[in-house]
mmCIF file of C-alpha atoms in Angstrom:
data_model
loop_
_atom_site.group_PDB
_atom_site.id
_atom_site.type_symbol
_atom_site.label_atom_id
_atom_site.label_comp_id
_atom_site.label_asym_id
_atom_site.label_seq_id
_atom_site.Cartn_x
_atom_site.Cartn_y
_atom_site.Cartn_z
ATOM 1 C CA UNK A 198 0.000 0.000 0.000
ATOM 2 C CA UNK A 199 1.471 3.381 -1.009
ATOM 3 C CA UNK A 200 1.194 6.685 0.873
ATOM 4 C CA UNK A 201 -1.798 7.832 -1.180
ATOM 5 C CA UNK A 202 -3.645 4.581 -0.452
ATOM 6 C CA UNK A 203 -2.900 4.925 3.255
ATOM 7 C CA UNK A 204 -4.340 8.436 3.225
ATOM 8 C CA UNK A 205 -7.507 7.187 1.519
ATOM 9 C CA UNK A 206 -7.871 4.435 4.134
ATOM 10 C CA UNK A 207 -7.786 7.037 6.891
ATOM 11 C CA UNK A 208 -10.397 9.285 5.322
ATOM 12 C CA UNK A 209 -13.075 7.017 3.766
ATOM 13 C CA UNK A 210 -16.107 6.122 5.901
ATOM 14 C CA UNK A 211 -18.657 3.634 4.570
ATOM 15 C CA UNK A 212 -22.135 4.160 6.036
ATOM 16 C CA UNK A 213 -24.694 1.348 5.945
ATOM 17 C CA UNK A 214 -28.277 2.539 5.554
ATOM 18 C CA UNK A 215 -29.772 5.775 4.273
ATOM 19 C CA UNK A 216 -32.337 6.753 6.927
ATOM 20 C CA UNK A 217 -32.578 10.159 8.623
ATOM 21 C CA UNK A 218 -30.243 9.198 11.514
ATOM 22 C CA UNK A 219 -27.750 8.090 8.860
ATOM 23 C CA UNK A 220 -28.074 11.465 7.187
ATOM 24 C CA UNK A 221 -27.070 13.100 10.477
ATOM 25 C CA UNK A 222 -24.295 10.525 10.833
ATOM 26 C CA UNK A 223 -22.951 11.332 7.353
ATOM 27 C CA UNK A 224 -23.069 15.072 8.060
ATOM 28 C CA UNK A 225 -21.043 14.466 11.233
ATOM 29 C CA UNK A 226 -18.471 12.378 9.361
ATOM 30 C CA UNK A 227 -18.261 15.004 6.613
ATOM 31 C CA UNK A 228 -17.390 17.633 9.227
ATOM 32 C CA UNK A 229 -14.669 15.334 10.556
ATOM 33 C CA UNK A 230 -13.069 15.295 7.112
ATOM 34 C CA UNK A 231 -14.157 11.864 5.913
ATOM 35 C CA UNK A 232 -15.138 11.058 2.352
ATOM 36 C CA UNK A 233 -18.486 9.341 2.981
ATOM 37 C CA UNK A 234 -19.734 6.409 0.929
ATOM 38 C CA UNK A 235 -23.370 5.465 1.521
ATOM 39 C CA UNK A 236 -24.572 1.929 0.803
ATOM 40 C CA UNK A 237 -28.353 1.771 0.442
ATOM 41 C CA UNK A 238 -30.518 -0.097 -2.065
ATOM 42 C CA UNK A 239 -32.932 2.814 -2.593
ATOM 43 C CA UNK A 240 -32.444 5.232 -5.472
ATOM 44 C CA UNK A 241 -33.080 8.309 -3.320
ATOM 45 C CA UNK A 242 -32.754 7.555 0.409
ATOM 46 C CA UNK A 243 -33.030 10.481 2.879
ATOM 47 C CA UNK A 244 -29.253 10.347 3.494
ATOM 48 C CA UNK A 245 -28.338 10.204 -0.189
ATOM 49 C CA UNK A 246 -27.731 13.892 -0.843
ATOM 50 C CA UNK A 247 -25.476 14.270 2.212
ATOM 51 C CA UNK A 248 -23.093 11.484 1.154
ATOM 52 C CA UNK A 249 -20.040 12.045 -0.970
ATOM 53 C CA UNK A 250 -20.963 8.917 -2.892
ATOM 54 C CA UNK A 251 -24.031 6.668 -2.964
ATOM 55 C CA UNK A 252 -23.736 3.020 -4.020
ATOM 56 C CA UNK A 253 -26.996 1.174 -4.667
ATOM 57 C CA UNK A 254 -26.361 -2.142 -2.996
ATOM 58 C CA UNK A 255 -27.857 -3.924 -0.018
ATOM 59 C CA UNK A 256 -26.451 -2.729 3.305
ATOM 60 C CA UNK A 257 -27.426 -6.153 4.703
ATOM 61 C CA UNK A 258 -25.201 -8.144 2.336
ATOM 62 C CA UNK A 259 -21.859 -8.527 4.098
ATOM 63 C CA UNK A 260 -20.077 -9.772 0.968
ATOM 64 C CA UNK A 261 -21.142 -6.756 -1.091
ATOM 65 C CA UNK A 262 -20.306 -4.364 1.743
ATOM 66 C CA UNK A 263 -16.880 -5.979 2.139
ATOM 67 C CA UNK A 264 -16.234 -5.569 -1.605
ATOM 68 C CA UNK A 265 -17.129 -1.867 -1.451
ATOM 69 C CA UNK A 266 -14.986 -1.282 1.636
ATOM 70 C CA UNK A 267 -12.005 -2.968 0.034
ATOM 71 C CA UNK A 268 -12.460 -1.134 -3.266
ATOM 72 C CA UNK A 269 -12.597 2.313 -1.658
ATOM 73 C CA UNK A 270 -9.978 1.638 1.023
ATOM 74 C CA UNK A 271 -12.381 2.287 3.888
ATOM 75 C CA UNK A 272 -10.962 3.299 7.236
ATOM 76 C CA UNK A 273 -14.352 3.066 8.930
ATOM 77 C CA UNK A 274 -17.577 1.118 8.390
ATOM 78 C CA UNK A 275 -20.463 2.327 10.502
ATOM 79 C CA UNK A 276 -24.233 2.395 10.919
ATOM 80 C CA UNK A 277 -26.545 4.255 13.270
ATOM 81 C CA UNK A 278 -30.244 3.464 13.597
ATOM 82 C CA UNK A 279 -30.696 -0.073 12.244
ATOM 83 C CA UNK A 280 -30.393 -3.437 13.995
ATOM 84 C CA UNK A 281 -29.950 -5.534 10.874
ATOM 85 C CA UNK A 282 -26.782 -3.734 9.783
ATOM 86 C CA UNK A 283 -25.011 -4.461 13.102
ATOM 87 C CA UNK A 284 -23.806 -7.992 12.168
ATOM 88 C CA UNK A 285 -22.585 -6.643 8.809
ATOM 89 C CA UNK A 286 -20.624 -3.825 10.469
ATOM 90 C CA UNK A 287 -19.156 -6.322 12.948
ATOM 91 C CA UNK A 288 -18.118 -8.851 10.301
ATOM 92 C CA UNK A 289 -16.614 -6.338 7.860
ATOM 93 C CA UNK A 290 -14.790 -4.427 10.601
ATOM 94 C CA UNK A 291 -13.379 -7.701 11.933
ATOM 95 C CA UNK A 292 -12.145 -8.883 8.517
ATOM 96 C CA UNK A 293 -10.568 -5.517 7.639
ATOM 97 C CA UNK A 294 -9.388 -4.832 11.208
ATOM 98 C CA UNK A 295 -11.283 -1.544 11.381
ATOM 99 C CA UNK A 296 -12.394 0.141 14.637
ATOM 100 C CA UNK A 297 -15.887 -0.786 15.841
ATOM 101 C CA UNK A 298 -18.042 -1.065 18.949
ATOM 102 C CA UNK A 299 -19.285 -4.458 17.724
ATOM 103 C CA UNK A 300 -17.618 -7.847 17.391
ATOM 104 C CA UNK A 301 -19.069 -10.788 15.438
ATOM 105 C CA UNK A 302 -19.893 -12.387 18.814
ATOM 106 C CA UNK A 303 -21.656 -9.522 20.576
ATOM 107 C CA UNK A 304 -23.448 -8.437 17.390
ATOM 108 C CA UNK A 305 -25.594 -11.546 17.846
ATOM 109 C CA UNK A 306 -26.353 -10.597 21.440
ATOM 110 C CA UNK A 307 -27.814 -7.298 20.264
ATOM 111 C CA UNK A 308 -29.802 -8.560 17.265
ATOM 112 C CA UNK A 309 -31.072 -12.068 18.082
ATOM 113 C CA UNK A 310 -33.916 -11.683 20.577
ATOM 114 C CA UNK A 311 -33.527 -15.285 21.788
ATOM 115 C CA UNK A 312 -29.895 -14.730 22.803
ATOM 116 C CA UNK A 313 -30.779 -11.288 24.160
ATOM 117 C CA UNK A 314 -33.490 -12.655 26.441
ATOM 118 C CA UNK A 315 -31.320 -15.551 27.596
ATOM 119 C CA UNK A 316 -28.672 -13.053 28.725
ATOM 120 C CA UNK A 317 -31.291 -11.000 30.571
ATOM 121 C CA UNK A 318 -32.696 -14.056 32.304
ATOM 122 C CA UNK A 319 -29.228 -15.231 33.379
ATOM 123 C CA UNK A 320 -28.662 -11.839 35.001
ATOM 124 C CA UNK A 321 -32.107 -11.702 36.683
ATOM 125 C CA UNK A 322 -33.298 -8.788 34.543
ATOM 126 C CA UNK A 323 -37.085 -8.878 34.314
ATOM 127 C CA UNK A 324 -38.319 -9.655 30.785
ATOM 128 C CA UNK A 325 -41.630 -11.187 29.642
ATOM 129 C CA UNK A 326 -41.969 -14.965 29.425
ATOM 130 C CA UNK A 327 -41.291 -16.102 25.866
ATOM 131 C CA UNK A 328 -40.633 -19.021 23.551
ATOM 132 C CA UNK A 329 -38.702 -19.074 20.276
ATOM 133 C CA UNK A 330 -39.737 -21.114 17.242
ATOM 134 C CA UNK A 331 -37.418 -21.956 14.344
ATOM 135 C CA UNK A 332 -38.126 -21.470 10.649
ATOM 136 C CA UNK A 333 -39.646 -24.950 10.251
ATOM 137 C CA UNK A 334 -41.343 -25.211 13.656
ATOM 138 C CA UNK A 335 -45.043 -24.679 14.158
ATOM 139 C CA UNK A 336 -45.477 -21.708 16.469
ATOM 140 C CA UNK A 337 -47.686 -22.840 19.342
ATOM 141 C CA UNK A 338 -49.208 -20.411 21.856
ATOM 142 C CA UNK A 339 -51.046 -22.970 23.998
ATOM 143 C CA UNK A 340 -48.689 -22.521 26.973
ATOM 144 C CA UNK A 341 -49.519 -18.801 27.140
ATOM 145 C CA UNK A 342 -52.624 -17.007 28.300
ATOM 146 C CA UNK A 343 -53.974 -14.510 25.769
ATOM 147 C CA UNK A 344 -53.073 -11.903 24.787
ATOM 148 C CA UNK A 345 -49.588 -12.698 23.485
ATOM 149 C CA UNK A 346 -47.217 -10.807 21.208
ATOM 150 C CA UNK A 347 -45.792 -12.525 18.131
ATOM 151 C CA UNK A 348 -42.702 -10.913 16.602
ATOM 152 C CA UNK A 349 -39.705 -11.725 14.370
ATOM 153 C CA UNK A 350 -36.639 -12.901 16.263
ATOM 154 C CA UNK A 351 -34.419 -10.376 14.513
ATOM 155 C CA UNK A 352 -36.878 -7.675 13.499
ATOM 156 C CA UNK A 353 -36.534 -3.945 13.874
ATOM 157 C CA UNK A 354 -39.013 -1.205 14.691
ATOM 158 C CA UNK A 355 -42.638 -2.415 14.673
ATOM 159 C CA UNK A 356 -42.367 -4.546 11.531
ATOM 160 C CA UNK A 357 -43.950 -7.979 11.831
ATOM 161 C CA UNK A 358 -45.248 -7.509 15.389
ATOM 162 C CA UNK A 359 -48.794 -8.636 16.232
ATOM 163 C CA UNK A 360 -50.782 -8.765 19.454
ATOM 164 C CA UNK A 361 -52.934 -11.911 19.405
ATOM 165 C CA UNK A 362 -56.107 -11.548 21.434
ATOM 166 C CA UNK A 363 -59.347 -13.503 21.448
ATOM 167 C CA UNK A 364 -60.701 -13.398 17.899
ATOM 168 C CA UNK A 365 -57.333 -12.682 16.248
ATOM 169 C CA UNK A 366 -55.933 -15.564 14.187
ATOM 170 C CA UNK A 367 -52.479 -16.841 15.084
ATOM 171 C CA UNK A 368 -51.290 -18.086 11.687
ATOM 172 C CA UNK A 369 -51.387 -14.708 9.839
ATOM 173 C CA UNK A 370 -49.444 -13.212 12.754
ATOM 174 C CA UNK A 371 -46.781 -15.920 12.449
ATOM 175 C CA UNK A 372 -46.558 -15.354 8.685
ATOM 176 C CA UNK A 373 -46.073 -11.595 9.193
ATOM 177 C CA UNK A 374 -43.332 -12.242 11.746
ATOM 178 C CA UNK A 375 -41.493 -14.720 9.503
ATOM 179 C CA UNK A 376 -41.687 -12.330 6.538
ATOM 180 C CA UNK A 377 -40.023 -9.599 8.647
ATOM 181 C CA UNK A 378 -37.223 -11.937 9.795
ATOM 182 C CA UNK A 379 -34.066 -12.819 7.901
ATOM 183 C CA UNK A 380 -33.780 -16.090 9.862
ATOM 184 C CA UNK A 381 -37.446 -17.103 9.809
ATOM 185 C CA UNK A 382 -37.416 -17.472 13.593
ATOM 186 C CA UNK A 383 -40.500 -16.304 15.497
ATOM 187 C CA UNK A 384 -40.770 -15.195 19.118
ATOM 188 C CA UNK A 385 -43.986 -15.653 21.096
ATOM 189 C CA UNK A 386 -44.051 -13.491 24.204
ATOM 190 C CA UNK A 387 -46.500 -12.825 26.999
ATOM 191 C CA UNK A 388 -48.240 -9.474 26.615
ATOM 192 C CA UNK A 389 -47.251 -6.863 29.193
ATOM 193 C CA UNK A 390 -49.832 -4.466 30.594
ATOM 194 C CA UNK A 391 -48.507 -1.123 31.724
ATOM 195 C CA UNK A 392 -46.950 2.100 30.506
ATOM 196 C CA UNK A 393 -44.470 1.680 27.673
ATOM 197 C CA UNK A 394 -41.239 3.659 27.371
ATOM 198 C CA UNK A 395 -38.193 4.065 25.170
ATOM 199 C CA UNK A 396 -35.098 4.980 27.150
ATOM 200 C CA UNK A 397 -32.082 6.591 25.507
ATOM 201 C CA UNK A 398 -28.836 5.920 27.365
ATOM 202 C CA UNK A 399 -25.144 6.269 26.718
ATOM 203 C CA UNK A 400 -22.541 3.989 28.252
ATOM 204 C CA UNK A 401 -19.153 5.532 29.041
ATOM 205 C CA UNK A 402 -16.416 3.554 30.738
ATOM 206 C CA UNK A 403 -18.862 0.771 31.548
ATOM 207 C CA UNK A 404 -21.351 3.077 33.291
ATOM 208 C CA UNK A 405 -24.763 3.896 31.806
ATOM 209 C CA UNK A 406 -26.244 7.384 31.915
ATOM 210 C CA UNK A 407 -29.977 7.634 31.275
ATOM 211 C CA UNK A 408 -30.311 10.623 28.966
ATOM 212 C CA UNK A 409 -34.012 10.645 28.203
ATOM 213 C CA UNK A 410 -37.155 8.620 28.947
ATOM 214 C CA UNK A 411 -39.773 8.851 26.225
ATOM 215 C CA UNK A 412 -43.360 7.665 26.717
ATOM 216 C CA UNK A 413 -44.517 5.592 23.743
ATOM 217 C CA UNK A 414 -47.996 5.835 22.213
ATOM 218 C CA UNK A 415 -49.091 2.905 20.078
ATOM 219 C CA UNK A 416 -52.063 1.943 17.964
ATOM 220 C CA UNK A 417 -53.265 -1.643 17.735
ATOM 221 C CA UNK A 418 -54.886 -2.254 14.364
ATOM 222 C CA UNK A 419 -58.322 -3.811 14.586
ATOM 223 C CA UNK A 420 -58.935 -7.274 13.177
ATOM 224 C CA UNK A 421 -55.288 -8.246 12.594
ATOM 225 C CA UNK A 422 -53.640 -7.132 15.862
ATOM 226 C CA UNK A 423 -50.581 -5.443 14.304
ATOM 227 C CA UNK A 424 -49.237 -2.493 16.300
ATOM 228 C CA UNK A 425 -47.530 0.762 15.432
ATOM 229 C CA UNK A 426 -45.841 3.378 17.589
ATOM 230 C CA UNK A 427 -47.225 6.635 16.231
ATOM 231 C CA UNK A 428 -45.624 9.035 18.717
ATOM 232 C CA UNK A 429 -43.423 9.531 21.752
ATOM 233 C CA UNK A 430 -43.527 12.301 24.351
ATOM 234 C CA UNK A 431 -40.750 13.463 26.631
ATOM 235 C CA UNK A 432 -40.305 14.022 29.480
ATOM 236 C CA UNK A 433 -42.316 11.032 30.606
ATOM 237 C CA UNK A 434 -44.304 11.329 33.826
ATOM 238 C CA UNK A 435 -42.280 9.272 36.310
ATOM 239 C CA UNK A 436 -41.912 9.168 40.064
ATOM 240 C CA UNK A 437 -38.480 9.383 41.681
ATOM 241 C CA UNK A 438 -38.646 5.666 42.458
ATOM 242 C CA UNK A 439 -39.523 4.848 38.822
ATOM 243 C CA UNK A 440 -36.560 6.925 37.643
ATOM 244 C CA UNK A 441 -34.272 5.063 40.051
ATOM 245 C CA UNK A 442 -35.694 1.736 38.860
ATOM 246 C CA UNK A 443 -34.955 2.607 35.225
ATOM 247 C CA UNK A 444 -31.420 3.746 36.111
ATOM 248 C CA UNK A 445 -30.754 0.487 37.993
ATOM 249 C CA UNK A 446 -32.045 -1.519 35.028
ATOM 250 C CA UNK A 447 -29.806 0.398 32.627
ATOM 251 C CA UNK A 448 -26.845 -0.396 34.873
ATOM 252 C CA UNK A 449 -27.758 -4.080 35.056
ATOM 253 C CA UNK A 450 -28.096 -4.296 31.253
ATOM 254 C CA UNK A 451 -24.745 -2.577 30.778
ATOM 255 C CA UNK A 452 -23.082 -5.164 33.008
ATOM 256 C CA UNK A 453 -24.955 -8.134 31.522
ATOM 257 C CA UNK A 454 -24.046 -7.219 27.934
ATOM 258 C CA UNK A 455 -20.484 -6.128 28.841
ATOM 259 C CA UNK A 456 -20.889 -2.653 27.376
ATOM 260 C CA UNK A 457 -17.988 -0.234 27.739
ATOM 261 C CA UNK A 458 -18.585 2.724 25.420
ATOM 262 C CA UNK A 459 -21.753 2.632 23.330
ATOM 263 C CA UNK A 460 -25.275 3.988 22.832
ATOM 264 C CA UNK A 461 -27.964 1.933 24.560
ATOM 265 C CA UNK A 462 -31.664 2.037 23.693
ATOM 266 C CA UNK A 463 -34.047 0.229 26.064
ATOM 267 C CA UNK A 464 -37.683 -0.552 25.355
ATOM 268 C CA UNK A 465 -39.825 -1.699 28.236
ATOM 269 C CA UNK A 466 -42.846 -1.314 30.492
ATOM 270 C CA UNK A 467 -43.495 -0.163 34.001
ATOM 271 C CA UNK A 468 -45.924 -2.863 35.011
ATOM 272 C CA UNK A 469 -49.063 -2.396 37.054
ATOM 273 C CA UNK A 470 -47.284 -3.747 40.135
ATOM 274 C CA UNK A 471 -44.483 -1.173 39.791
ATOM 275 C CA UNK A 472 -41.706 -3.255 38.205
ATOM 276 C CA UNK A 473 -39.742 -2.475 35.047
ATOM 277 C CA UNK A 474 -39.923 -5.224 32.421
ATOM 278 C CA UNK A 475 -37.455 -5.024 29.510
ATOM 279 C CA UNK A 476 -38.886 -5.999 26.133
ATOM 280 C CA UNK A 477 -35.607 -5.602 24.270
ATOM 281 C CA UNK A 478 -32.508 -3.462 23.932
ATOM 282 C CA UNK A 479 -30.566 -2.028 21.018
ATOM 283 C CA UNK A 480 -26.937 -0.955 21.054
ATOM 284 C CA UNK A 481 -27.555 1.834 18.583
ATOM 285 C CA UNK A 482 -29.550 5.026 18.172
ATOM 286 C CA UNK A 483 -33.306 4.989 17.772
ATOM 287 C CA UNK A 484 -34.462 4.777 14.162
ATOM 288 C CA UNK A 485 -36.414 8.033 14.095
ATOM 289 C CA UNK A 486 -36.035 11.655 15.183
ATOM 290 C CA UNK A 487 -37.709 10.866 18.505
ATOM 291 C CA UNK A 488 -34.377 9.483 19.655
ATOM 292 C CA UNK A 489 -31.339 11.015 18.022
ATOM 293 C CA UNK A 490 -32.758 14.554 17.727
ATOM 294 C CA UNK A 491 -34.998 14.851 20.788
ATOM 295 C CA UNK A 492 -32.131 13.790 23.053
ATOM 296 C CA UNK A 493 -30.000 16.642 21.702
ATOM 297 C CA UNK A 494 -32.830 19.173 21.838
ATOM 298 C CA UNK A 495 -33.779 18.234 25.392
ATOM 299 C CA UNK A 496 -30.376 17.563 26.981
ATOM 300 C CA UNK A 497 -27.688 18.965 24.685
ATOM 301 C CA UNK A 498 -26.129 15.495 24.365
ATOM 302 C CA UNK A 499 -25.263 14.692 20.736
ATOM 303 C CA UNK A 500 -25.833 10.944 20.353
ATOM 304 C CA UNK A 501 -24.482 10.905 16.801
ATOM 305 C CA UNK A 502 -21.222 12.609 17.743
ATOM 306 C CA UNK A 503 -20.719 10.401 20.804
ATOM 307 C CA UNK A 504 -21.408 7.245 18.789
ATOM 308 C CA UNK A 505 -18.803 8.162 16.169
ATOM 309 C CA UNK A 506 -16.296 8.842 18.954
ATOM 310 C CA UNK A 507 -17.010 5.374 20.380
ATOM 311 C CA UNK A 508 -16.361 3.720 17.022
ATOM 312 C CA UNK A 509 -13.057 5.584 16.790
ATOM 313 C CA UNK A 510 -12.067 4.702 20.354
ATOM 314 C CA UNK A 511 -12.113 8.326 21.490
ATOM 315 C CA UNK A 512 -12.979 9.494 24.988
ATOM 316 C CA UNK A 513 -16.553 10.733 25.451
ATOM 317 C CA UNK A 514 -16.300 14.125 27.097
ATOM 318 C CA UNK A 515 -19.811 15.542 26.604
ATOM 319 C CA UNK A 516 -22.484 15.253 29.284
ATOM 320 C CA UNK A 517 -26.247 15.792 29.338
ATOM 321 C CA UNK A 518 -27.323 18.946 31.174
ATOM 322 C CA UNK A 519 -31.155 18.611 31.284
ATOM 323 C CA UNK A 520 -31.559 22.387 31.316
ATOM 324 C CA UNK A 521 -34.487 22.451 28.874
ATOM 325 C CA UNK A 522 -37.892 22.593 30.626
ATOM 326 C CA UNK A 523 -39.925 22.187 27.403
ATOM 327 C CA UNK A 524 -42.044 19.207 26.374
ATOM 328 C CA UNK A 525 -41.395 17.424 23.064
ATOM 329 C CA UNK A 526 -43.439 15.072 20.906
ATOM 330 C CA UNK A 527 -42.197 13.138 17.912
ATOM 331 C CA UNK A 528 -45.126 12.156 15.689
ATOM 332 C CA UNK A 529 -45.233 9.689 12.792
ATOM 333 C CA UNK A 530 -47.565 10.488 9.877
ATOM 334 C CA UNK A 531 -49.121 7.607 7.918
ATOM 335 C CA UNK A 532 -50.675 7.346 4.465
ATOM 336 C CA UNK A 533 -53.305 5.038 3.005
ATOM 337 C CA UNK A 534 -52.937 3.290 -0.362
ATOM 338 C CA UNK A 535 -51.907 5.279 -3.421
ATOM 339 C CA UNK A 536 -48.957 6.862 -5.207
ATOM 340 C CA UNK A 537 -47.495 9.861 -3.383
ATOM 341 C CA UNK A 538 -47.663 13.208 -5.150
ATOM 342 C CA UNK A 539 -46.979 15.756 -2.397
ATOM 343 C CA UNK A 540 -47.086 16.734 1.262
ATOM 344 C CA UNK A 541 -49.259 19.784 1.910
ATOM 345 C CA UNK A 542 -49.025 22.317 4.730
ATOM 346 C CA UNK A 543 -46.046 20.832 6.572
ATOM 347 C CA UNK A 544 -43.458 23.389 5.521
ATOM 348 C CA UNK A 545 -45.822 26.332 6.235
ATOM 349 C CA UNK A 546 -46.368 24.972 9.756
ATOM 350 C CA UNK A 547 -42.622 24.659 10.160
ATOM 351 C CA UNK A 548 -42.184 28.287 9.130
ATOM 352 C CA UNK A 549 -44.793 29.431 11.681
ATOM 353 C CA UNK A 550 -43.226 27.363 14.476
ATOM 354 C CA UNK A 551 -45.942 24.763 15.005
ATOM 355 C CA UNK A 552 -43.617 22.081 13.647
ATOM 356 C CA UNK A 553 -40.193 22.354 15.251
ATOM 357 C CA UNK A 554 -38.444 19.918 12.890
ATOM 358 C CA UNK A 555 -39.657 17.856 9.923
ATOM 359 C CA UNK A 556 -38.245 14.587 8.580
ATOM 360 C CA UNK A 557 -39.585 13.233 5.293
ATOM 361 C CA UNK A 558 -39.386 9.465 4.702
ATOM 362 C CA UNK A 559 -41.227 8.952 1.420
ATOM 363 C CA UNK A 560 -41.024 11.053 -1.727
ATOM 364 C CA UNK A 561 -43.158 11.596 -4.875
ATOM 365 C CA UNK A 562 -43.597 8.363 -6.791
ATOM 366 C CA UNK A 563 -43.600 6.093 -3.737
ATOM 367 C CA UNK A 564 -46.587 3.707 -3.761
ATOM 368 C CA UNK A 565 -48.259 2.988 -0.424
ATOM 369 C CA UNK A 566 -50.292 -0.136 0.281
ATOM 370 C CA UNK A 567 -53.395 -0.287 2.471
ATOM 371 C CA UNK A 568 -51.652 -1.419 5.674
ATOM 372 C CA UNK A 569 -50.794 0.487 8.827
ATOM 373 C CA UNK A 570 -47.083 -0.247 9.031
ATOM 374 C CA UNK A 571 -43.672 1.415 9.019
ATOM 375 C CA UNK A 572 -43.725 1.152 5.203
ATOM 376 C CA UNK A 573 -46.604 3.613 5.170
ATOM 377 C CA UNK A 574 -44.925 6.301 7.280
ATOM 378 C CA UNK A 575 -44.738 9.419 5.124
ATOM 379 C CA UNK A 576 -42.784 11.599 7.508
ATOM 380 C CA UNK A 577 -42.263 12.480 11.154
ATOM 381 C CA UNK A 578 -42.323 15.846 12.874
ATOM 382 C CA UNK A 579 -41.148 17.137 16.236
ATOM 383 C CA UNK A 580 -43.325 19.523 18.239
ATOM 384 C CA UNK A 581 -42.014 21.661 21.099
ATOM 385 C CA UNK A 582 -44.174 23.305 23.767
ATOM 386 C CA UNK A 583 -44.094 24.678 27.307
ATOM 387 C CA UNK A 584 -46.675 22.209 28.651
ATOM 388 C CA UNK A 585 -48.376 18.985 27.601
ATOM 389 C CA UNK A 586 -51.642 20.849 27.156
ATOM 390 C CA UNK A 587 -50.008 23.289 24.749
ATOM 391 C CA UNK A 588 -48.289 20.367 23.017
ATOM 392 C CA UNK A 589 -51.595 18.631 22.258
ATOM 393 C CA UNK A 590 -53.132 21.915 21.098
ATOM 394 C CA UNK A 591 -50.279 22.348 18.623
ATOM 395 C CA UNK A 592 -50.609 18.781 17.346
ATOM 396 C CA UNK A 593 -54.360 19.241 16.877
ATOM 397 C CA UNK A 594 -53.713 22.422 14.884
ATOM 398 C CA UNK A 595 -51.109 20.628 12.757
ATOM 399 C CA UNK A 596 -53.491 17.811 11.827
ATOM 400 C CA UNK A 597 -56.133 20.351 10.879
ATOM 401 C CA UNK A 598 -53.746 22.000 8.424
ATOM 402 C CA UNK A 599 -51.792 19.171 6.761
ATOM 403 C CA UNK A 600 -52.560 16.727 4.005
ATOM 404 C CA UNK A 601 -50.906 14.045 1.903
ATOM 405 C CA UNK A 602 -52.025 13.887 -1.736
ATOM 406 C CA UNK A 603 -51.818 11.128 -4.321
ATOM 407 C CA UNK A 604 -51.295 11.573 -8.059
ATOM 408 C CA UNK A 605 -55.074 11.991 -8.503
ATOM 409 C CA UNK A 606 -54.895 14.951 -6.096
ATOM 410 C CA UNK A 607 -56.906 12.992 -3.534
ATOM 411 C CA UNK A 608 -56.045 12.907 0.163
ATOM 412 C CA UNK A 609 -54.315 9.735 1.359
ATOM 413 C CA UNK A 610 -53.426 11.062 4.817
ATOM 414 C CA UNK A 611 -54.366 8.356 7.321
ATOM 415 C CA UNK A 612 -56.161 10.305 10.044
ATOM 416 C CA UNK A 613 -57.052 7.153 11.996
ATOM 417 C CA UNK A 614 -53.546 6.977 13.510
ATOM 418 C CA UNK A 615 -52.246 9.683 15.820
ATOM 419 C CA UNK A 616 -53.031 11.999 18.711
ATOM 420 C CA UNK A 617 -55.786 13.557 16.640
ATOM 421 C CA UNK A 618 -57.865 10.433 17.379
ATOM 422 C CA UNK A 619 -57.662 10.882 21.163
#
């Protein structure tokens, strides 16, 4: 390798996935002086314009990613808000001896829910009763009392997740879960009653700091039981004891999964009897603006910047200050079936301050189906207010003044999902 090749190796960063967190990740890497190469199969992903180069390949294909990294002399391979890219980052970084927070071994801990739950159980961390079924096994729920949750073993977000209650068929739920899984494995889990939260943490020197607790609001779709998180609100209403309980759980998870320096996202419930039950964890940023942006807005802690520092083995010097007294909501907007033509009213509401930040997911030409799923999320927006009451007033005003149009100039905004239905 000559001097010029060595210089390229130091300055090329390959980013896997083109979502909005990856756009922020690429912008951070650009500022650090990297030449950024985005790998994403979409023609125009949200992160595409920010990258120095966009290669249309699958970010989940380790062989293709390895080829790209070798061809461009990558000095870093990284991802931000996706679970399924973690094993690819770990494998490629291991082969090329690049810096990473993942190894091929621990990547499985963070992405296979069976292994994840086994680790939690061994360390006495409360998690719902579950059973895993392989690709060729018949998923049986007879040992559980209804309702139960059926989900892919290695899924991400809300894809493939169904709550099976009386009157909801099991087999379609199993099919949805298998379709959302790369391994075909399905997890059946007891349903937890209680308040649901997403908890953004950062682990530094083996110690977890809880940065933000976001209350999750979900919609369970009638007839088929699929669920979608349509919004989060922070700060969540918690007692001092509940805050201490969450902090203790974050510490226990950090120890159980041997985390040293890394982002940590926890999803769980405070049960009706006052315990905290962990559904799952992710050693990454959240996939939407509710995580990576709201944390910065609320606490001043830049999750993207700290994550890049962890990959590079740098010391994390920043700390959250919690000086902001405002209330934030991150709201997902859904569409019904049709081909997208345009979003109406969003940018005007951003100009007038009702929408604090806007993140578009789908662009003209995208064809929506008739489901309520992550595939049908058009965009997300962040709302900022002094109180919860003012927050809901703003959201109501926003829904009264936005629309999503198809190519026939007909509204396809799905108004059945969101705070506007409360």
